Tab-separated table of C-alpha atoms and ligand atoms in Angstrom:
chain	number	residue	atom	x	y	z
A	1	MET	CA	149.064	139.336	-114.892
A	2	ASN	CA	152.243	140.339	-116.630
A	3	ASN	CA	152.137	141.567	-120.221
A	4	ASN	CA	155.844	141.272	-120.825
A	5	PRO	CA	156.156	138.896	-123.817
A	6	LEU	CA	159.530	137.735	-122.510
A	7	LEU	CA	157.764	136.321	-119.474
A	8	SER	CA	155.058	134.481	-121.354
A	9	GLY	CA	156.552	131.054	-120.606
A	10	LEU	CA	156.478	131.719	-116.879
A	11	GLU	CA	152.732	131.643	-116.383
A	12	PHE	CA	151.351	129.336	-113.752
A	13	THR	CA	148.155	127.606	-114.715
A	14	LYS	CA	147.244	126.051	-111.414
A	15	GLU	CA	143.833	126.350	-109.785
A	16	THR	CA	143.987	126.956	-106.063
A	17	GLY	CA	140.397	126.993	-104.728
A	18	SER	CA	139.761	128.108	-101.155
A	19	PHE	CA	142.068	127.073	-98.332
A	20	SER	CA	143.363	127.821	-94.832
A	21	LEU	CA	147.103	127.970	-94.293
A	22	VAL	CA	147.992	127.492	-90.637
A	23	ILE	CA	151.482	128.661	-89.699
A	24	PHE	CA	152.821	127.124	-86.483
A	25	GLY	CA	155.523	129.334	-85.011
A	26	VAL	CA	154.169	132.291	-86.961
A	27	THR	CA	155.993	134.836	-84.781
A	28	GLY	CA	159.379	133.594	-86.104
A	29	ASP	CA	161.662	134.979	-88.721
A	30	LEU	CA	160.589	132.768	-91.629
A	31	THR	CA	157.060	134.236	-91.649
A	32	ARG	CA	158.411	137.761	-91.909
A	33	ARG	CA	161.187	137.105	-94.411
A	34	LYS	CA	159.634	134.500	-96.686
A	35	LEU	CA	156.100	133.249	-96.051
A	36	ILE	CA	154.049	136.452	-95.850
A	37	PRO	CA	155.895	138.117	-98.777
A	38	ALA	CA	155.439	134.957	-100.881
A	39	LEU	CA	151.728	134.690	-100.033
A	40	PHE	CA	151.222	138.373	-100.711
A	41	ASN	CA	152.901	138.021	-104.104
A	42	LEU	CA	150.580	135.119	-104.943
A	43	PHE	CA	147.661	137.285	-103.874
A	44	ILE	CA	148.559	140.347	-105.939
A	45	GLU	CA	149.217	138.144	-108.939
A	46	GLY	CA	145.683	136.803	-108.551
A	47	ARG	CA	146.801	133.210	-107.951
A	48	ILE	CA	145.117	132.902	-104.559
A	49	ASN	CA	141.818	134.534	-103.684
A	50	GLN	CA	139.755	132.668	-101.135
A	51	PHE	CA	141.974	131.944	-98.160
A	52	LYS	CA	142.696	132.391	-94.462
A	53	ILE	CA	146.168	132.572	-92.988
A	54	ILE	CA	145.967	131.406	-89.402
A	55	GLY	CA	148.961	132.100	-87.172
A	56	PHE	CA	149.442	129.691	-84.274
A	57	ALA	CA	152.069	130.454	-81.622
A	58	ARG	CA	152.660	130.964	-77.921
A	59	ARG	CA	152.859	134.743	-77.929
A	60	THR	CA	149.728	136.508	-76.694
A	61	TRP	CA	148.937	138.206	-79.983
A	62	THR	CA	145.416	138.815	-81.317
A	63	ASP	CA	144.171	138.896	-84.928
A	64	GLU	CA	144.881	142.628	-84.808
A	65	THR	CA	148.492	142.211	-83.629
A	66	PHE	CA	149.101	139.674	-86.394
A	67	ARG	CA	147.678	142.105	-88.963
A	68	ASP	CA	149.793	144.970	-87.573
A	69	GLU	CA	152.881	142.779	-87.828
A	70	GLY	CA	151.816	141.748	-91.329
A	71	ARG	CA	151.530	145.414	-92.324
A	72	LYS	CA	155.182	145.896	-91.320
A	73	MET	CA	156.191	142.839	-93.325
A	74	LEU	CA	154.607	144.399	-96.415
A	75	SER	CA	156.242	147.767	-96.105
A	76	GLY	CA	159.417	148.783	-97.862
A	77	GLY	CA	161.097	147.538	-101.006
A	78	LYS	CA	159.023	146.400	-103.927
A	79	PHE	CA	155.788	146.367	-101.898
A	80	ASP	CA	155.842	150.161	-101.465
A	81	SER	CA	154.253	150.667	-104.857
A	82	ILE	CA	151.249	148.469	-104.006
A	83	SER	CA	148.086	150.253	-102.882
A	84	SER	CA	147.130	150.114	-99.225
A	85	ASP	CA	143.649	148.840	-100.243
A	86	LYS	CA	145.264	145.789	-101.748
A	87	LYS	CA	147.414	145.294	-98.664
A	88	GLU	CA	144.441	145.668	-96.324
A	89	ALA	CA	142.442	143.183	-98.397
A	90	PHE	CA	145.260	140.684	-97.840
A	91	LEU	CA	145.736	141.516	-94.151
A	92	SER	CA	142.019	141.041	-93.444
A	93	ARG	CA	142.620	137.322	-94.112
A	94	LEU	CA	145.043	137.004	-91.198
A	95	GLU	CA	143.818	135.357	-87.993
A	96	TYR	CA	145.655	134.294	-84.874
A	97	ILE	CA	145.453	131.610	-82.199
A	98	SER	CA	147.517	132.100	-79.061
A	99	SER	CA	148.336	128.717	-77.608
A	100	ASN	CA	151.261	126.584	-76.630
A	101	PHE	CA	151.880	123.615	-78.887
A	102	GLU	CA	150.870	121.025	-76.293
A	103	ASP	CA	147.487	122.457	-75.321
A	104	PRO	CA	144.501	120.662	-76.945
A	105	LYS	CA	142.363	123.795	-76.446
A	106	GLY	CA	144.329	125.665	-79.121
A	107	TYR	CA	143.756	122.787	-81.560
A	108	LYS	CA	139.996	122.714	-80.835
A	109	GLU	CA	139.854	126.413	-81.645
A	110	LEU	CA	141.778	125.713	-84.837
A	111	LEU	CA	139.378	122.951	-85.850
A	112	ASN	CA	136.464	125.387	-85.558
A	113	LYS	CA	138.232	127.902	-87.763
A	114	ILE	CA	139.103	125.530	-90.579
A	115	ASN	CA	136.182	123.097	-90.713
A	116	GLY	CA	133.987	123.533	-93.748
A	117	PHE	CA	136.387	125.942	-95.468
A	118	GLY	CA	138.123	124.570	-98.603
A	119	GLY	CA	141.371	122.710	-97.936
A	120	THR	CA	143.862	122.995	-95.100
A	121	LEU	CA	147.635	123.276	-94.969
A	122	TYR	CA	149.677	123.169	-91.779
A	123	TYR	CA	153.085	124.796	-92.030
A	124	LEU	CA	155.532	123.784	-89.294
A	125	SER	CA	157.881	126.727	-88.935
A	126	THR	CA	158.892	126.094	-85.324
A	127	PRO	CA	162.136	124.758	-83.866
A	128	PRO	CA	162.172	121.002	-84.588
A	129	THR	CA	161.836	120.229	-80.883
A	130	SER	CA	158.151	121.207	-81.192
A	131	TYR	CA	157.391	119.061	-84.265
A	132	GLU	CA	156.439	115.966	-82.318
A	133	ALA	CA	153.908	117.719	-80.065
A	134	ILE	CA	152.308	119.583	-82.978
A	135	ILE	CA	151.998	116.478	-85.160
A	136	GLU	CA	150.541	114.441	-82.298
A	137	ASN	CA	148.040	117.145	-81.363
A	138	LEU	CA	146.952	117.626	-84.962
A	139	GLY	CA	146.365	113.889	-85.145
A	140	LYS	CA	144.616	113.481	-81.811
A	141	ASN	CA	142.344	116.487	-82.235
A	142	GLY	CA	140.889	115.490	-85.571
A	143	LEU	CA	142.978	117.902	-87.623
A	144	ALA	CA	144.775	115.316	-89.766
A	145	ASN	CA	141.410	114.438	-91.311
A	146	PRO	CA	139.204	117.466	-90.748
A	147	ASP	CA	136.007	118.286	-92.540
A	148	THR	CA	137.839	120.012	-95.409
A	149	ALA	CA	138.690	119.123	-98.996
A	150	TYR	CA	142.205	118.062	-97.984
A	151	ALA	CA	144.719	118.420	-95.148
A	152	ARG	CA	148.434	118.666	-95.905
A	153	ILE	CA	151.380	119.224	-93.614
A	154	ILE	CA	154.486	121.138	-94.717
A	155	ILE	CA	157.646	120.591	-92.694
A	156	GLU	CA	160.654	122.872	-92.673
A	157	LYS	CA	164.210	121.708	-92.323
A	158	PRO	CA	166.038	120.439	-90.353
A	159	PHE	CA	164.207	117.178	-90.899
A	160	GLY	CA	166.080	115.117	-88.291
A	161	ARG	CA	169.766	115.437	-87.476
A	162	ASP	CA	170.835	111.970	-88.581
A	163	LEU	CA	169.291	108.816	-90.009
A	164	ALA	CA	167.782	107.642	-86.706
A	165	THR	CA	166.071	110.956	-85.875
A	166	ALA	CA	164.829	111.417	-89.458
A	167	LYS	CA	163.304	107.925	-89.371
A	168	LYS	CA	161.735	108.605	-85.994
A	169	LEU	CA	160.149	111.800	-87.279
A	170	ASN	CA	158.889	110.018	-90.394
A	171	THR	CA	157.383	107.234	-88.301
A	172	HIS	CA	155.735	109.734	-85.996
A	173	LEU	CA	154.306	111.621	-88.972
A	174	SER	CA	153.015	108.424	-90.541
A	175	THR	CA	151.073	107.595	-87.370
A	176	TYR	CA	148.723	110.465	-88.147
A	177	PHE	CA	149.258	111.468	-91.779
A	178	GLU	CA	149.511	109.512	-95.024
A	179	GLU	CA	152.629	110.058	-97.138
A	180	LYS	CA	150.562	111.884	-99.770
A	181	GLN	CA	149.636	114.483	-97.136
A	182	ILE	CA	153.260	115.159	-96.141
A	183	TYR	CA	155.295	117.921	-97.850
A	184	ARG	CA	158.949	118.098	-96.717
A	185	ILE	CA	160.232	121.403	-97.956
A	186	ASP	CA	163.658	122.161	-99.418
A	187	HIS	CA	163.675	125.727	-100.637
A	188	TYR	CA	166.413	125.020	-103.213
A	189	LEU	CA	163.858	123.092	-105.246
A	190	GLY	CA	161.757	126.248	-105.494
A	191	LYS	CA	164.544	128.152	-107.236
A	192	GLU	CA	163.894	128.696	-110.945
A	193	THR	CA	167.437	127.833	-111.953
A	194	VAL	CA	167.294	124.562	-110.038
A	195	GLN	CA	164.085	123.599	-111.802
A	196	ASN	CA	165.705	124.555	-115.059
A	197	LEU	CA	168.250	121.759	-114.601
A	198	LEU	CA	165.585	119.279	-115.710
A	199	ILE	CA	164.521	121.324	-118.713
A	200	PHE	CA	168.124	121.949	-119.669
A	201	ARG	CA	169.011	118.262	-119.532
A	202	PHE	CA	165.863	116.654	-120.881
A	203	GLY	CA	164.424	119.412	-123.060
A	204	ASN	CA	167.528	119.637	-125.245
A	205	SER	CA	169.012	116.837	-127.263
A	206	ILE	CA	172.636	117.952	-127.484
A	207	PHE	CA	173.806	117.560	-123.883
A	208	GLU	CA	172.429	114.183	-122.816
A	209	PRO	CA	174.590	112.083	-125.193
A	210	LEU	CA	177.654	113.677	-123.555
A	211	TRP	CA	176.325	113.423	-120.008
A	212	ASN	CA	178.316	110.418	-118.821
A	213	ASN	CA	181.707	109.022	-117.868
A	214	LYS	CA	182.852	108.738	-121.476
A	215	HIS	CA	182.872	112.492	-121.901
A	216	ILE	CA	182.853	114.046	-118.455
A	217	ASP	CA	186.051	114.237	-116.447
A	218	HIS	CA	184.567	115.535	-113.200
A	219	ILE	CA	181.826	117.729	-111.761
A	220	GLN	CA	182.071	120.485	-109.151
A	221	ILE	CA	179.219	121.753	-107.012
A	222	THR	CA	179.890	124.947	-105.087
A	223	VAL	CA	177.563	126.644	-102.622
A	224	SER	CA	179.492	129.440	-100.965
A	225	GLU	CA	178.244	132.209	-98.725
A	226	GLY	CA	179.778	135.432	-97.449
A	227	ILE	CA	177.601	135.502	-94.346
A	228	GLY	CA	178.715	133.937	-91.090
A	229	VAL	CA	176.639	132.125	-88.544
A	230	GLY	CA	174.944	135.399	-87.539
A	231	THR	CA	172.330	135.009	-84.819
A	232	ARG	CA	171.851	131.299	-85.478
A	233	ALA	CA	174.749	129.938	-83.398
A	234	ASN	CA	172.377	128.038	-81.179
A	235	TYR	CA	171.096	126.011	-84.133
A	236	PHE	CA	174.313	125.911	-86.134
A	237	GLU	CA	176.533	124.688	-83.297
A	238	LYS	CA	174.458	121.494	-83.135
A	239	SER	CA	174.211	121.189	-86.874
A	240	GLY	CA	177.351	122.173	-88.807
A	241	ILE	CA	177.402	122.798	-92.519
A	242	LEU	CA	177.345	119.157	-93.599
A	243	ARG	CA	173.885	118.755	-92.088
A	244	ASP	CA	172.775	122.325	-92.819
A	245	MET	CA	173.571	122.412	-96.538
A	246	VAL	CA	174.784	119.097	-97.973
A	247	GLN	CA	172.188	116.597	-96.780
A	248	ASN	CA	169.397	118.671	-98.289
A	249	HIS	CA	170.168	121.499	-100.723
A	250	ILE	CA	173.362	120.166	-102.287
A	251	PHE	CA	172.026	116.636	-102.615
A	252	GLN	CA	169.032	118.072	-104.450
A	253	LEU	CA	171.404	119.691	-106.939
A	254	LEU	CA	173.408	116.488	-107.199
A	255	THR	CA	170.409	114.280	-107.887
A	256	LEU	CA	168.990	116.610	-110.536
A	257	ILE	CA	172.329	116.730	-112.311
A	258	ALA	CA	172.940	112.992	-112.154
A	259	MET	CA	169.504	111.347	-112.445
A	260	GLU	CA	168.277	109.335	-115.420
A	261	PRO	CA	165.450	110.803	-117.531
A	262	PRO	CA	162.161	110.137	-115.711
A	263	ALA	CA	159.424	108.281	-117.609
A	264	ASP	CA	157.142	111.307	-117.271
A	265	LEU	CA	156.633	114.313	-115.031
A	266	ASN	CA	154.613	112.539	-112.365
A	267	PRO	CA	155.903	113.544	-108.927
A	268	ASP	CA	156.871	109.967	-108.171
A	269	SER	CA	158.574	109.349	-111.503
A	270	ILE	CA	160.951	112.234	-110.799
A	271	ARG	CA	161.483	111.316	-107.176
A	272	ASP	CA	162.082	107.639	-108.038
A	273	GLU	CA	164.984	108.671	-110.259
A	274	LYS	CA	166.412	110.982	-107.618
A	275	VAL	CA	166.331	108.246	-104.994
A	276	LYS	CA	168.161	105.887	-107.368
A	277	VAL	CA	171.045	108.362	-107.533
A	278	LEU	CA	171.193	108.613	-103.750
A	279	ARG	CA	171.163	104.829	-103.458
A	280	SER	CA	174.073	104.611	-105.890
A	281	LEU	CA	176.320	106.935	-103.899
A	282	LYS	CA	179.450	105.093	-102.821
A	283	PRO	CA	179.409	105.279	-99.012
A	284	ILE	CA	182.368	106.968	-97.355
A	285	THR	CA	183.461	104.645	-94.554
A	286	SER	CA	185.026	105.816	-91.285
A	287	LYS	CA	188.455	104.835	-92.533
A	288	GLU	CA	187.948	106.914	-95.688
A	289	VAL	CA	186.849	110.237	-94.172
A	290	GLY	CA	190.436	111.541	-94.194
A	291	GLN	CA	190.699	110.734	-97.893
A	292	TYR	CA	187.315	111.950	-99.169
A	293	THR	CA	186.290	114.768	-96.834
A	294	ARG	CA	187.734	118.068	-95.568
A	295	ARG	CA	186.174	120.043	-92.743
A	296	ALA	CA	187.152	123.479	-91.522
A	297	GLN	CA	186.168	126.548	-89.500
A	298	TYR	CA	186.514	130.203	-90.408
A	299	ASN	CA	189.098	132.467	-88.790
A	300	ARG	CA	188.969	136.236	-88.686
A	301	GLY	CA	189.235	138.041	-91.991
A	302	ILE	CA	187.611	140.575	-94.288
A	303	VAL	CA	184.378	139.884	-96.138
A	304	GLU	CA	182.993	142.479	-98.535
A	305	GLY	CA	185.251	145.126	-97.045
A	306	GLU	CA	184.284	144.409	-93.450
A	307	GLU	CA	186.420	142.897	-90.728
A	308	VAL	CA	184.707	139.861	-89.272
A	309	LYS	CA	185.174	137.604	-86.248
A	310	SER	CA	186.325	134.029	-86.268
A	311	TYR	CA	183.681	131.343	-85.817
A	312	LYS	CA	184.824	130.598	-82.261
A	313	GLU	CA	184.382	134.280	-81.343
A	314	GLU	CA	180.781	134.455	-82.568
A	315	GLU	CA	178.115	134.962	-79.935
A	316	GLY	CA	176.743	131.663	-78.691
A	317	VAL	CA	179.600	129.566	-80.112
A	318	ASP	CA	181.629	127.386	-77.762
A	319	PRO	CA	185.248	128.658	-77.864
A	320	LYS	CA	186.273	125.004	-78.170
A	321	SER	CA	183.649	124.265	-80.802
A	322	LEU	CA	184.222	121.377	-83.184
A	323	THR	CA	181.434	122.409	-85.548
A	324	GLU	CA	182.463	122.740	-89.194
A	325	THR	CA	181.546	125.877	-91.152
A	326	TYR	CA	183.102	124.522	-94.357
A	327	VAL	CA	183.066	121.096	-95.883
A	328	ALA	CA	184.430	119.642	-99.104
A	329	LEU	CA	183.646	116.132	-100.286
A	330	LYS	CA	184.686	113.872	-103.101
A	331	VAL	CA	181.729	111.739	-104.032
A	332	PHE	CA	181.235	108.880	-106.475
A	333	ILE	CA	178.017	107.580	-107.980
A	334	GLU	CA	178.373	103.893	-108.699
A	335	ASN	CA	176.286	103.266	-111.784
A	336	TRP	CA	176.842	102.832	-115.514
A	337	ARG	CA	176.565	106.487	-116.322
A	338	TRP	CA	178.837	107.877	-113.629
A	339	ALA	CA	181.337	105.156	-112.667
A	340	GLY	CA	184.750	106.743	-112.126
A	341	VAL	CA	183.590	110.381	-112.389
A	342	PRO	CA	184.450	112.258	-109.185
A	343	ILE	CA	181.932	114.824	-108.013
A	344	TYR	CA	183.525	117.479	-105.843
A	345	ILE	CA	181.253	119.317	-103.456
A	346	ARG	CA	182.185	122.332	-101.346
A	347	THR	CA	180.148	124.661	-99.207
A	348	GLY	CA	181.054	127.154	-96.534
A	349	LYS	CA	180.144	130.247	-94.585
A	350	ARG	CA	182.322	133.364	-94.645
A	351	LEU	CA	183.853	132.597	-98.001
A	352	SER	CA	184.683	135.377	-100.407
A	353	ARG	CA	181.181	135.721	-101.862
A	354	LYS	CA	177.751	134.219	-102.330
A	355	LEU	CA	177.779	131.827	-105.233
A	356	THR	CA	175.934	128.658	-106.157
A	357	GLU	CA	177.041	126.901	-109.303
A	358	ILE	CA	177.535	123.493	-110.836
A	359	SER	CA	180.344	123.025	-113.309
A	360	ILE	CA	180.657	120.102	-115.670
A	361	HIS	CA	184.262	119.571	-116.743
A	362	PHE	CA	184.559	117.637	-119.988
A	363	LYS	CA	187.521	115.490	-120.951
A	364	ASN	CA	190.388	116.769	-123.034
A	365	PRO	CA	190.303	115.930	-126.737
A	366	PRO	CA	191.771	112.437	-127.168
A	367	HIS	CA	194.636	113.666	-129.292
A	368	GLN	CA	196.422	116.997	-129.208
A	369	ILE	CA	197.187	118.336	-132.692
A	370	PHE	CA	197.920	121.944	-131.761
A	371	PRO	CA	201.503	122.373	-130.678
A	372	ASN	CA	202.498	124.690	-127.823
A	373	SER	CA	198.998	125.188	-126.434
A	374	HIS	CA	198.347	124.828	-122.787
A	375	PRO	CA	196.592	121.462	-122.319
A	376	SER	CA	194.094	122.794	-119.770
A	377	LEU	CA	192.806	125.230	-122.372
A	378	ASN	CA	191.264	122.367	-124.237
A	379	ALA	CA	188.929	121.057	-121.591
A	380	ASN	CA	185.441	122.377	-122.205
A	381	THR	CA	183.438	123.411	-119.172
A	382	LEU	CA	179.731	123.951	-118.821
A	383	ILE	CA	178.788	126.123	-115.874
A	384	LEU	CA	175.256	126.181	-114.547
A	385	HIS	CA	174.887	129.373	-112.520
A	386	ILE	CA	172.205	128.989	-109.868
A	387	GLN	CA	172.698	132.225	-107.900
A	388	PRO	CA	173.172	135.162	-107.671
A	389	GLU	CA	173.641	135.253	-111.456
A	390	GLU	CA	171.203	132.903	-113.098
A	391	GLY	CA	172.245	131.376	-116.367
A	392	ILE	CA	174.533	129.034	-118.228
A	393	THR	CA	178.064	129.515	-119.582
A	394	PHE	CA	179.855	127.191	-121.960
A	395	ASN	CA	183.635	127.542	-122.196
A	396	ILE	CA	185.108	126.635	-125.556
A	397	ASN	CA	188.491	127.205	-127.167
A	398	ALA	CA	188.860	129.673	-130.016
A	399	LYS	CA	191.719	130.797	-132.178
A	400	ILE	CA	193.226	134.094	-131.191
A	401	PRO	CA	193.085	136.237	-134.328
A	402	GLY	CA	196.510	136.602	-135.898
A	403	LEU	CA	199.080	134.736	-137.902
A	404	SER	CA	200.065	132.221	-135.242
A	405	THR	CA	197.945	129.241	-134.237
A	406	SER	CA	197.284	129.993	-130.621
A	407	MET	CA	194.040	129.646	-128.777
A	408	ARG	CA	192.211	130.989	-125.807
A	409	ARG	CA	189.177	130.029	-123.789
A	410	VAL	CA	186.030	132.023	-124.648
A	411	ASN	CA	182.525	131.951	-123.180
A	412	MET	CA	179.134	131.312	-124.684
A	413	ASP	CA	176.691	132.852	-122.234
A	414	PHE	CA	173.007	132.594	-121.539
A	415	ALA	CA	171.724	134.934	-118.816
A	416	TYR	CA	168.215	134.465	-117.472
A	417	GLY	CA	167.752	138.176	-116.939
A	418	ASN	CA	168.456	138.991	-120.598
A	419	ALA	CA	166.282	136.253	-122.033
A	420	PHE	CA	163.234	136.524	-119.795
A	421	GLY	CA	163.343	139.910	-118.052
A	422	GLU	CA	164.119	140.244	-114.374
A	423	GLN	CA	161.116	138.698	-112.775
A	424	THR	CA	161.470	135.172	-111.465
A	425	PRO	CA	159.175	134.090	-108.640
A	426	GLU	CA	160.629	133.591	-105.180
A	427	ALA	CA	161.298	129.982	-104.195
A	428	TYR	CA	158.652	130.004	-101.452
A	429	GLN	CA	156.043	131.391	-103.818
A	430	ARG	CA	156.408	128.424	-106.130
A	431	LEU	CA	156.588	125.860	-103.333
A	432	LEU	CA	153.574	127.195	-101.451
A	433	LEU	CA	151.536	127.262	-104.631
A	434	ASP	CA	152.492	123.652	-105.341
A	435	ALA	CA	151.458	122.553	-101.849
A	436	ILE	CA	148.141	124.406	-102.208
A	437	THR	CA	147.445	122.737	-105.547
A	438	GLY	CA	148.627	119.338	-104.292
A	439	ASP	CA	151.728	118.877	-106.427
A	440	PRO	CA	154.536	117.307	-104.347
A	441	SER	CA	157.090	117.059	-107.214
A	442	LEU	CA	159.325	119.678	-105.634
A	443	TYR	CA	159.031	118.238	-102.137
A	444	THR	CA	161.185	115.512	-100.644
A	445	ARG	CA	159.802	111.995	-100.262
A	446	ARG	CA	160.390	109.825	-97.208
A	447	ASP	CA	162.841	107.414	-98.855
A	448	GLU	CA	164.717	110.323	-100.414
A	449	ILE	CA	165.350	111.994	-97.089
A	450	GLU	CA	166.278	108.752	-95.352
A	451	THR	CA	168.682	107.680	-98.101
A	452	SER	CA	170.484	110.996	-98.038
A	453	TRP	CA	170.678	110.935	-94.235
A	454	SER	CA	172.088	107.438	-94.387
A	455	TYR	CA	175.017	108.694	-96.511
A	456	ILE	CA	175.607	111.803	-94.383
A	457	THR	CA	175.313	109.938	-91.070
A	458	ARG	CA	178.175	107.643	-92.093
A	459	ILE	CA	180.399	110.678	-92.615
A	460	ILE	CA	179.360	112.174	-89.275
A	461	ASN	CA	180.148	108.870	-87.558
A	462	GLY	CA	183.428	108.662	-89.442
A	463	TRP	CA	184.381	112.098	-88.152
A	464	ILE	CA	183.526	111.004	-84.615
A	465	ASN	CA	185.440	107.715	-84.901
A	466	GLU	CA	188.505	108.891	-86.778
A	467	ASN	CA	188.628	112.546	-85.724
A	468	PRO	CA	190.218	113.878	-88.941
A	469	PRO	CA	191.752	117.386	-88.693
A	470	MET	CA	189.506	120.423	-88.335
A	471	TYR	CA	191.263	122.829	-90.690
A	472	SER	CA	190.787	126.573	-90.665
A	473	TYR	CA	190.464	129.253	-93.348
A	474	ARG	CA	190.566	132.992	-93.444
A	475	SER	CA	187.167	134.672	-93.668
A	476	GLY	CA	186.798	136.110	-97.150
A	477	SER	CA	188.995	133.416	-98.730
A	478	ALA	CA	188.084	130.464	-100.944
A	479	GLY	CA	188.276	127.996	-98.041
A	480	PRO	CA	191.077	125.916	-96.550
A	481	GLU	CA	194.178	125.121	-98.621
A	482	GLU	CA	193.789	121.495	-97.616
A	483	SER	CA	190.673	121.073	-99.745
A	484	ASN	CA	192.831	121.457	-102.876
A	485	ASP	CA	194.429	118.074	-102.474
A	486	LEU	CA	191.025	116.334	-102.562
A	487	MET	CA	191.394	116.679	-106.318
A	488	GLU	CA	193.796	114.435	-108.118
A	489	LYS	CA	193.109	116.164	-111.427
A	490	GLY	CA	191.730	119.569	-112.189
A	491	LYS	CA	191.299	122.200	-109.515
A	492	TRP	CA	188.477	124.094	-107.855
A	493	ARG	CA	187.013	126.864	-109.915
A	494	ARG	CA	187.936	130.335	-108.690
A	495	LEU	CA	185.474	131.739	-106.201
B	501	LIG	C1	169.393	127.457	-95.262
B	501	LIG	C2	170.548	127.249	-94.316
B	501	LIG	O1	168.682	126.270	-95.445
B	501	LIG	O2	169.901	127.895	-96.522
B	501	LIG	C3	171.349	128.526	-94.153
B	501	LIG	O3	170.046	126.841	-93.045
B	501	LIG	C4	171.783	129.056	-95.510
B	501	LIG	O4	172.487	128.303	-93.323
B	501	LIG	C5	170.594	129.130	-96.466
B	501	LIG	O5	172.348	130.346	-95.307
B	501	LIG	C6	171.073	129.460	-97.868
B	501	LIG	O6	169.956	129.658	-98.701
B	501	LIG	P1	170.066	130.548	-100.018
B	501	LIG	O7	168.719	130.440	-100.660
B	501	LIG	O8	170.400	131.932	-99.566
B	501	LIG	O9	171.170	129.954	-100.834
């Protein structure tokens, strides 16, 4: 446990008990990059003790191969300082089943391994095309209700590719599992700064009275990335950034920023409020996609000093591709609090840098008494930095020292690193721990996912029906020029 007094508020208090975590598609990238490091962190922090991690995949690995691979995953970086005894103690918990996802034999073997041992969690980390077979086989082979304390199923994104496929997957899941057993993961909800949005809004009394259309002019949500499509063209070509980032991650940010205070912290109280926001979104009809949306693809350019290809030149991308790598939206929430407040959303690959932030732009003072000052100087802005910097900045106006009455914007800053030290848990660490302890607050409920897909599917259909322009932007820039005219007042914050 950490003795740093600055970190005292960060302690988890959850009891985990013994459990088996079964990772379907364990040979994939997510296990190496996120799951094993997160589980190992939980282990060295003493939060999990009695557990098995059972890999399930097609490759003909054995327990030993899985452990050898695990050893590689725990070498380098911050894990180098951890003793090999500790690592071996963790690796001894790794087991492997080699089976294809349709073969009942693999599931029988799994049942033998988990029965009688604490609780069970199934983590679906396979391409979504395998979800149906895995869910059905878990159900038909007695694994949805095994002889264990509980059985929960965690499902990675993409959860469907439109409203119809999301509903189909939900219906299929509900044939074998109850809703309380289903954990739909969105890793943005595991980020500390995202969770802090609730504390910031409802743990302080000074912001909430201003948090409405009387005081707020508009809101901007930016999720920009420097990386391109990389090796994921196969997935991304069929997805596009609207599905990849907006339907899930950005809508999570939007709902947390816009929701009403929940009655309490029960998982369903929070999720009820989030769903209400999604239900209040003003749909963008086919005829309106040209007015409220901008889509674009990256051209060649320079990102972080490196020359990079255009999207159409990336390996695995159709040279005639119509998949968007950037999207900007103007969104309205039709309720008492937010009527008339535009919320501008933008996200893209190959932009100038990685940045996730939400900015709240307040209205100008009702009357201007200072002559000769630039009017835009007077609009206060609150910026919630999600990543890579984590913190909050409040822009206010201050008098420039001197004999004239002129003013300038200054910042009041809160940086997570300074206040609490460097150590914030990884998103997957928090989310896995919550699933193990049975707390679904940070997981997406069925109606939440379907309501957000319903909104996004309309836009996708609008794009198909109306075929608005596919703009382009230089890699390393702030996105297409054409997204500027989405805003009738204000402008995008500098990237
Ligand atoms: C994933 C998307 O869900 O989130 C990726 O599929 C994206 O395309 C990633 O790069 C961004 O996550 P983060 O945590 O780096 O902001």
